[in-house]
Amino acid sequence: MKLKEIKAIKGKIIIKTGLHIGSGNMEMQIGGTDNPVIKHPFTQEPYIPGSSLKGKIRSLLEYYYGIVQEAAKSEDFKNSGGLATPKMLKNADGEIKNHIKNILKVFGAGAGETDENLIIEIGPTRVSFSDCRLNEDFKKQAEQNHWSYIEVKSENRINRITGTAKDPRFIERVPAGTVFDFEVYFKVLDDEDEKLFEDYLLKGLKLLELDSLGGSGSRGYGKIEFQFDDEALKNKFNSLKLWG
Amino acid sequence: MLYEIKLHILSPVHIGCNECYTPTEFVIDVDKSIMIHFDLWQFIKTLNDKEWKEFENISEKDTVACLVQLYRFYSKVKEKVKGRIISIPKELAERYREVKQLNDEKEILKKFNEFEIPRTFFNPYTQTPIIPGSSLKGSLRTGYLDKTLAESPDKENLIKNADPRNPEQLEAKILEGQMSTDPFRLLKISDLEPEGQVKTKVIYQINVNKLKDNIRSTLSIPIEVIPEGSIFKGTVKLDSLIENSDIKKPFDFKSLLTKVHAHYAEIFNREVDLRKNKGFRRPLIEQFKNELKIKYFLIRIGKHSGAEAVTIESVRKIKIRTAKGSIWDKTPTTIWLASQNKKPANLSQAIPFGWVMLEVVNADTL
């Protein structure tokens, strides 16, 4: 196993519907919302943490390759949280075992893993997601137009017996139309890794476009689009088929 | 499974966002009955020295009268104001003319409130309206709950034990799940954006008694709406159910939409009956008729959908205020209509709020 290449994917993430990646409320601010989005502590500009992208893509791939479905068959794994884990790898067989191993190769097995044979077999985590900052051209456009990088969405719940509204809440979102830069690096350690790049990383990005990023994806939030700087990669991504 | 959907707006829709048009950001052209909503910063750049001085003087005043002076100033330089044009009722434009003549502070404050126009949900960058996925999902959920309860073998028991203070419990029983086991967690609806250009407009929301002939003119307030004829597009993703999942009552998109349509069609038909007495306009659905329940499904969204649309028929308890206090009833006694006039002589131009036709673009996959 030797580092043959580090592939870089660079481009933009276009927010298609309001994005909410929550930050938790560290302190009470007068006039602040209950549900702020994550912001850089110095600039107060929203950003997309690499961990949010990585976690969501990993989870979607686990569904896509049938690992979640497999885990659901066993009570032990059903409630265990992370699915493509070294523990599940030991218990799985056939095609599923292969997918779990590949996900561990691409996304990592966790720092707590102590099985030396497994660590050697899997090798270093191939993918590395950077935090995504606001795109500079978009920032210029936003400054010229005096745009805020945050919108506040008010929501409530309807009591379906009395018809009255309840549980009013205010949720911060990064508005549709915001542009972030993104960078993902992928280490190629042996010839098979070329296949992992396409089948796990690129397909993962494609699955994310069809799903959503951040919170409340089931009710409208977090649709995104990737735009790649590299023309060849863009064509490859567009022609990727997930099903059929 | 991924579905492309469109919403055809059949009658005015307002999705609340807790924001109003502020008096510093619009000017009304009385002759054209339009409101021009502009960016204050861009506007300031267009002022010459003399105009800037005048604007500065008005801004520094701390009396109520300066609001009127601001309106007068905006009107004077209205040729310079460039922005988004929103059509408004003639009557509201006339009211603006009157406000500009006012001198009495109390009167100014009173009249100014009329220009607190609630905005429909919008994208802050483009200022264009958006229909949030949450609004649509809530409407689909209500329709589904209503018809699922109606078909439930345990119907009598569920109705008997429905507690208005704990509606979530009833929903959980109907859906046989809650939070992580709620089947609606498999349904992912995107926010919907306009197809082509959608021009919002301002109308009056008028409250009409279903039984009596009067219109409660005190409750005629202007509001921004997405007008009929507009189209919005988005996507729906229905995740497939995993074997051995704890979600006990999954649904497919077609059966969901069929129930939803049945719920809203009943309310629609009741409004058609009411229309015979009150004479208001009916949303036109004729162009969708041939593929109704196949490709097109009737729903209702947003403000003034009416208590019947947002509740489950068999357990509905609507609070109705009377002269002697309040009572609980099955049906509301009034209906909200969208009107060009604050107090119309008849209702022939008025129309109920919120009717929408949901189109599944790839209906062959249903």
Coordinates of C-alpha atoms in Angstrom, one line a residue, chain A residues 16-18 56 60 63 68-75 78-79 138 142 144-155 157-164 166-167 170 173-179 207 210-212 216-221 223 243, chain B residues 2 16-19 39 41-42 45 121-126 130 132-134 137-139 141-142 145 162-168 170-171 184-185 187-191 193 235 237 239 242-246 307 310-312 315-319 328:
Chain A
K16 CA -31.5 25.1 -3.9
T17 CA -33.7 25.3 -0.8
G18 CA -33.1 26.9 2.6
K56 CA -24.8 12.4 5.4
L60 CA -26.9 7.5 2.2
Y63 CA -28.8 2.7 2.5
V68 CA -29.0 -0.5 6.7
Q69 CA -31.4 -3.1 5.4
E70 CA -29.1 -5.9 6.5
A71 CA -28.5 -4.3 9.9
A72 CA -32.3 -4.0 10.5
K73 CA -32.5 -7.8 10.4
S74 CA -30.6 -8.0 13.7
E75 CA -31.8 -6.4 16.9
K78 CA -30.6 -2.1 14.6
N79 CA -30.0 0.0 17.7
F138 CA -21.2 35.3 -4.1
A142 CA -24.3 39.7 -1.5
Q144 CA -23.5 44.8 -3.2
N145 CA -27.1 43.9 -2.7
H146 CA -27.0 44.1 1.2
W147 CA -28.2 40.6 1.5
S148 CA -28.2 38.8 4.8
Y149 CA -26.8 35.3 4.7
I150 CA -29.6 34.1 7.0
E151 CA -33.3 34.0 6.7
V152 CA -35.6 33.2 9.6
K153 CA -38.4 30.8 8.9
S154 CA -41.4 30.8 11.2
E155 CA -43.2 27.5 11.6
R157 CA -48.0 23.0 14.2
I158 CA -51.7 22.7 13.6
N159 CA -53.9 21.0 16.2
R160 CA -55.9 18.8 13.8
I161 CA -58.8 18.6 16.2
T162 CA -59.4 22.3 17.0
G163 CA -57.7 23.8 13.9
T164 CA -55.6 26.2 16.0
K166 CA -49.4 25.7 18.3
D167 CA -45.7 25.3 19.0
F170 CA -38.3 30.4 14.4
R173 CA -31.8 28.9 7.3
V174 CA -29.2 29.8 4.8
P175 CA -31.4 31.0 1.9
A176 CA -31.8 29.3 -1.5
G177 CA -29.3 30.8 -3.9
T178 CA -26.3 30.9 -1.5
V179 CA -23.1 29.6 -3.0
L207 CA -27.2 10.5 -3.8
L210 CA -31.3 13.6 -4.6
D211 CA -31.7 13.8 -0.8
S212 CA -31.0 16.8 1.4
S216 CA -35.6 19.2 8.3
G217 CA -34.9 17.7 4.9
S218 CA -38.3 16.0 5.0
R219 CA -40.1 19.3 4.9
G220 CA -38.3 21.2 2.3
Y221 CA -34.9 22.2 3.6
K223 CA -31.7 20.6 -1.4
W243 CA -30.0 2.6 -10.6
Chain B
L2 CA -38.4 10.5 -6.7
G16 CA -47.2 33.4 6.5
C17 CA -43.6 34.3 7.2
N18 CA -44.0 36.8 10.1
E19 CA -42.9 39.7 7.9
D39 CA -34.1 48.3 -2.0
W41 CA -29.8 51.3 -0.3
Q42 CA -30.1 51.3 -4.1
K45 CA -27.8 56.1 -4.4
F121 CA -43.0 33.6 2.2
F122 CA -40.2 34.6 -0.1
N123 CA -36.6 34.2 -1.0
P124 CA -34.7 37.1 0.6
Y125 CA -32.2 37.3 -2.3
T126 CA -34.6 37.3 -5.3
I130 CA -41.6 30.3 -2.3
P132 CA -42.2 25.8 1.7
G133 CA -42.2 22.0 1.7
S134 CA -43.4 22.2 5.3
K137 CA -46.4 18.3 3.8
G138 CA -48.7 19.6 6.6
S139 CA -51.6 19.7 4.2
R141 CA -50.7 14.9 6.4
T142 CA -54.1 16.4 7.4
L145 CA -55.1 11.5 8.7
A162 CA -59.7 11.9 20.8
D163 CA -58.4 14.6 23.2
P164 CA -58.3 18.2 21.8
R165 CA -55.5 19.0 24.2
N166 CA -53.4 16.1 22.9
P167 CA -53.9 15.8 19.2
E168 CA -50.5 14.2 18.7
L170 CA -54.7 10.7 18.1
E171 CA -52.2 11.2 15.1
F184 CA -44.4 10.6 7.2
R185 CA -40.6 10.6 8.0
L187 CA -41.8 11.5 2.8
K188 CA -39.4 14.3 1.8
I189 CA -40.9 17.3 0.1
S190 CA -38.7 20.1 -1.2
D191 CA -39.5 23.8 -1.0
E193 CA -40.0 27.6 -6.4
T235 CA -39.7 17.3 -5.8
K237 CA -38.9 11.7 -2.4
D239 CA -37.9 6.5 0.8
I242 CA -36.7 -1.2 5.2
E243 CA -37.7 -4.7 6.1
N244 CA -38.1 -5.2 9.8
S245 CA -38.6 -1.5 10.3
D246 CA -40.6 -0.2 13.2
A307 CA -60.8 25.2 9.9
V310 CA -56.8 21.7 8.5
T311 CA -58.7 19.3 10.8
I312 CA -60.0 15.7 10.9
V315 CA -63.2 14.7 15.7
R316 CA -63.3 18.4 14.7
K317 CA -64.1 20.9 17.5
I318 CA -64.0 24.5 16.4
K319 CA -64.1 27.3 18.9
W328 CA -67.5 24.4 20.3

